[in-house]
C-alpha atoms as a printed R data frame, in Angstrom:
    type eleno elety resid chain resno      x       y      z
1   ATOM     1    CA   UNK     A     1 61.781  82.020 74.359
2   ATOM     2    CA   UNK     A     2 65.241  80.555 74.859
3   ATOM     3    CA   UNK     A     3 67.961  81.306 72.328
4   ATOM     4    CA   UNK     A     4 71.071  79.336 71.487
5   ATOM     5    CA   UNK     A     5 74.491  80.664 70.581
6   ATOM     6    CA   UNK     A     6 74.889  79.744 66.915
7   ATOM     7    CA   UNK     A     7 78.073  81.589 65.958
8   ATOM     8    CA   UNK     A     8 80.724  83.609 67.734
9   ATOM     9    CA   UNK     A     9 83.261  85.737 65.877
10  ATOM    10    CA   UNK     A    10 85.714  86.990 68.429
11  ATOM    11    CA   UNK     A    11 89.055  88.751 68.394
12  ATOM    12    CA   UNK     A    12 90.461  89.500 71.823
13  ATOM    13    CA   UNK     A    13 93.687  91.415 72.314
14  ATOM    14    CA   UNK     A    14 94.969  91.947 75.822
15  ATOM    15    CA   UNK     A    15 95.493  95.648 76.425
16  ATOM    16    CA   UNK     A    16 94.005  96.572 73.043
17  ATOM    17    CA   UNK     A    17 90.547  97.168 71.684
18  ATOM    18    CA   UNK     A    18 88.665  93.883 71.232
19  ATOM    19    CA   UNK     A    19 85.463  93.021 69.416
20  ATOM    20    CA   UNK     A    20 83.228  89.942 69.671
21  ATOM    21    CA   UNK     A    21 80.117  89.368 67.603
22  ATOM    22    CA   UNK     A    22 77.760  86.601 68.687
23  ATOM    23    CA   UNK     A    23 74.739  85.423 66.737
24  ATOM    24    CA   UNK     A    24 71.971  83.901 68.816
25  ATOM    25    CA   UNK     A    25 69.215  81.916 67.109
26  ATOM    26    CA   UNK     A    26 65.648  81.460 68.323
27  ATOM    27    CA   UNK     A    27 63.017  78.811 67.547
28  ATOM    28    CA   UNK     A    28 60.881  81.340 65.618
29  ATOM    29    CA   UNK     A    29 63.672  81.815 63.031
30  ATOM    30    CA   UNK     A    30 64.857  85.204 64.285
31  ATOM    31    CA   UNK     A    31 68.263  85.991 65.660
32  ATOM    32    CA   UNK     A    32 70.026  88.574 67.753
33  ATOM    33    CA   UNK     A    33 73.394  89.978 66.878
34  ATOM    34    CA   UNK     A    34 75.210  90.716 70.144
35  ATOM    35    CA   UNK     A    35 78.256  92.945 69.983
36  ATOM    36    CA   UNK     A    36 80.733  93.134 72.829
37  ATOM    37    CA   UNK     A    37 83.620  95.591 72.623
38  ATOM    38    CA   UNK     A    38 86.262  96.363 75.167
39  ATOM    39    CA   UNK     A    39 88.746  99.198 75.183
40  ATOM    40    CA   UNK     A    40 91.104  98.961 78.104
41  ATOM    41    CA   UNK     A    41 88.959  98.673 81.224
42  ATOM    42    CA   UNK     A    42 85.743  99.804 79.487
43  ATOM    43    CA   UNK     A    43 83.318  97.175 78.166
44  ATOM    44    CA   UNK     A    44 80.249  97.714 76.011
45  ATOM    45    CA   UNK     A    45 77.627  95.204 74.923
46  ATOM    46    CA   UNK     A    46 74.664  95.808 72.635
47  ATOM    47    CA   UNK     A    47 72.065  93.531 71.097
48  ATOM    48    CA   UNK     A    48 70.473  94.066 67.703
49  ATOM    49    CA   UNK     A    49 67.522  91.969 66.487
50  ATOM    50    CA   UNK     A    50 67.900  90.698 62.937
51  ATOM    51    CA   UNK     A    51 67.087  87.828 60.628
52  ATOM    52    CA   UNK     A    52 69.500  85.348 59.049
53  ATOM    53    CA   UNK     A    53 68.398  86.666 55.643
54  ATOM    54    CA   UNK     A    54 69.543  90.197 56.507
55  ATOM    55    CA   UNK     A    55 73.007  88.883 57.305
56  ATOM    56    CA   UNK     A    56 73.033  86.636 54.247
57  ATOM    57    CA   UNK     A    57 72.403  89.691 52.026
58  ATOM    58    CA   UNK     A    58 75.808  91.030 53.088
59  ATOM    59    CA   UNK     A    59 77.330  88.394 50.802
60  ATOM    60    CA   UNK     A    60 75.609  89.944 47.779
61  ATOM    61    CA   UNK     A    61 76.951  93.407 48.596
62  ATOM    62    CA   UNK     A    62 74.059  94.751 50.670
63  ATOM    63    CA   UNK     A    63 75.428  96.070 53.991
64  ATOM    64    CA   UNK     A    64 73.647  95.265 57.239
65  ATOM    65    CA   UNK     A    65 73.199  98.300 59.474
66  ATOM    66    CA   UNK     A    66 71.455  98.437 62.833
67  ATOM    67    CA   UNK     A    67 71.438 101.103 65.517
68  ATOM    68    CA   UNK     A    68 69.814 102.039 68.779
69  ATOM    69    CA   UNK     A    69 70.303 104.779 71.357
70  ATOM    70    CA   UNK     A    70 73.524 103.199 72.625
71  ATOM    71    CA   UNK     A    71 75.365 102.564 69.352
72  ATOM    72    CA   UNK     A    72 75.422 100.976 65.902
73  ATOM    73    CA   UNK     A    73 76.857  98.124 63.868
74  ATOM    74    CA   UNK     A    74 77.670  98.022 60.157
75  ATOM    75    CA   UNK     A    75 78.538  94.718 58.466
76  ATOM    76    CA   UNK     A    76 79.672  94.773 54.840
77  ATOM    77    CA   UNK     A    77 81.982  93.076 52.381
78  ATOM    78    CA   UNK     A    78 85.371  94.671 51.913
79  ATOM    79    CA   UNK     A    79 88.233  93.398 49.727
80  ATOM    80    CA   UNK     A    80 86.969  89.803 49.701
81  ATOM    81    CA   UNK     A    81 86.305  89.748 53.440
82  ATOM    82    CA   UNK     A    82 83.402  90.590 55.700
83  ATOM    83    CA   UNK     A    83 84.005  93.513 58.027
84  ATOM    84    CA   UNK     A    84 82.005  94.700 61.006
85  ATOM    85    CA   UNK     A    85 82.330  98.184 62.450
86  ATOM    86    CA   UNK     A    86 80.817  98.813 65.848
87  ATOM    87    CA   UNK     A    87 80.352 102.304 67.258
88  ATOM    88    CA   UNK     A    88 79.304 102.850 70.858
89  ATOM    89    CA   UNK     A    89 77.966 106.298 71.637
90  ATOM    90    CA   UNK     A    90 79.514 106.305 75.122
91  ATOM    91    CA   UNK     A    91 82.881 105.225 73.773
92  ATOM    92    CA   UNK     A    92 83.136 107.897 71.070
93  ATOM    93    CA   UNK     A    93 85.175 105.345 69.188
94  ATOM    94    CA   UNK     A    94 84.539 102.658 66.633
95  ATOM    95    CA   UNK     A    95 85.966  99.151 66.560
96  ATOM    96    CA   UNK     A    96 86.433  97.276 63.285
97  ATOM    97    CA   UNK     A    97 86.988  93.581 62.732
98  ATOM    98    CA   UNK     A    98 87.289  91.718 59.444
99  ATOM    99    CA   UNK     A    99 87.219  88.007 58.783
100 ATOM   100    CA   UNK     A   100 87.605  85.808 55.737
101 ATOM   101    CA   UNK     A   101 84.484  85.438 53.621
102 ATOM   102    CA   UNK     A   102 84.469  81.626 53.997
103 ATOM   103    CA   UNK     A   103 84.340  81.889 57.805
104 ATOM   104    CA   UNK     A   104 81.368  84.243 57.608
105 ATOM   105    CA   UNK     A   105 79.617  81.909 55.145
106 ATOM   106    CA   UNK     A   106 80.253  78.893 57.372
107 ATOM   107    CA   UNK     A   107 78.903  80.823 60.370
108 ATOM   108    CA   UNK     A   108 75.758  81.794 58.465
109 ATOM   109    CA   UNK     A   109 75.251  78.178 57.424
110 ATOM   110    CA   UNK     A   110 75.331  77.162 61.088
111 ATOM   111    CA   UNK     A   111 72.902  79.951 61.976
112 ATOM   112    CA   UNK     A   112 70.453  79.134 59.187
113 ATOM   113    CA   UNK     A   113 70.571  75.374 59.791
114 ATOM   114    CA   UNK     A   114 69.883  75.836 63.496
115 ATOM   115    CA   UNK     A   115 73.194  74.272 64.485
116 ATOM   116    CA   UNK     A   116 75.021  75.631 67.482
117 ATOM   117    CA   UNK     A   117 78.545  75.937 68.653
118 ATOM   118    CA   UNK     A   118 80.539  77.324 65.730
119 ATOM   119    CA   UNK     A   119 83.387  79.546 66.869
120 ATOM   120    CA   UNK     A   120 85.533  81.583 64.485
């Protein structure tokens, strides 16, 4: 099954810790949340299967948490924004990124509608 990049939330800082979260949609209605973090010369990338509904629940105050043997991601609302905290086991460090609620909502709308190409 071929997926399409629906939404990309990315904050890159040269020489600093960076975090990108990509949401890939699939024809069966599922999605993958792909997290890429870089700290200096070290890069980490993990994929977490999820559904659009799980991410939509974040807006009603229900955090999304997923983990595997390599790390974890927590997405929750915080002070009127949506924040994601990624922890890689090899990195022994977490990376946090927050974005305005309306950008997250717009990204979810693209994901749920099956549209592609939204970049925040």
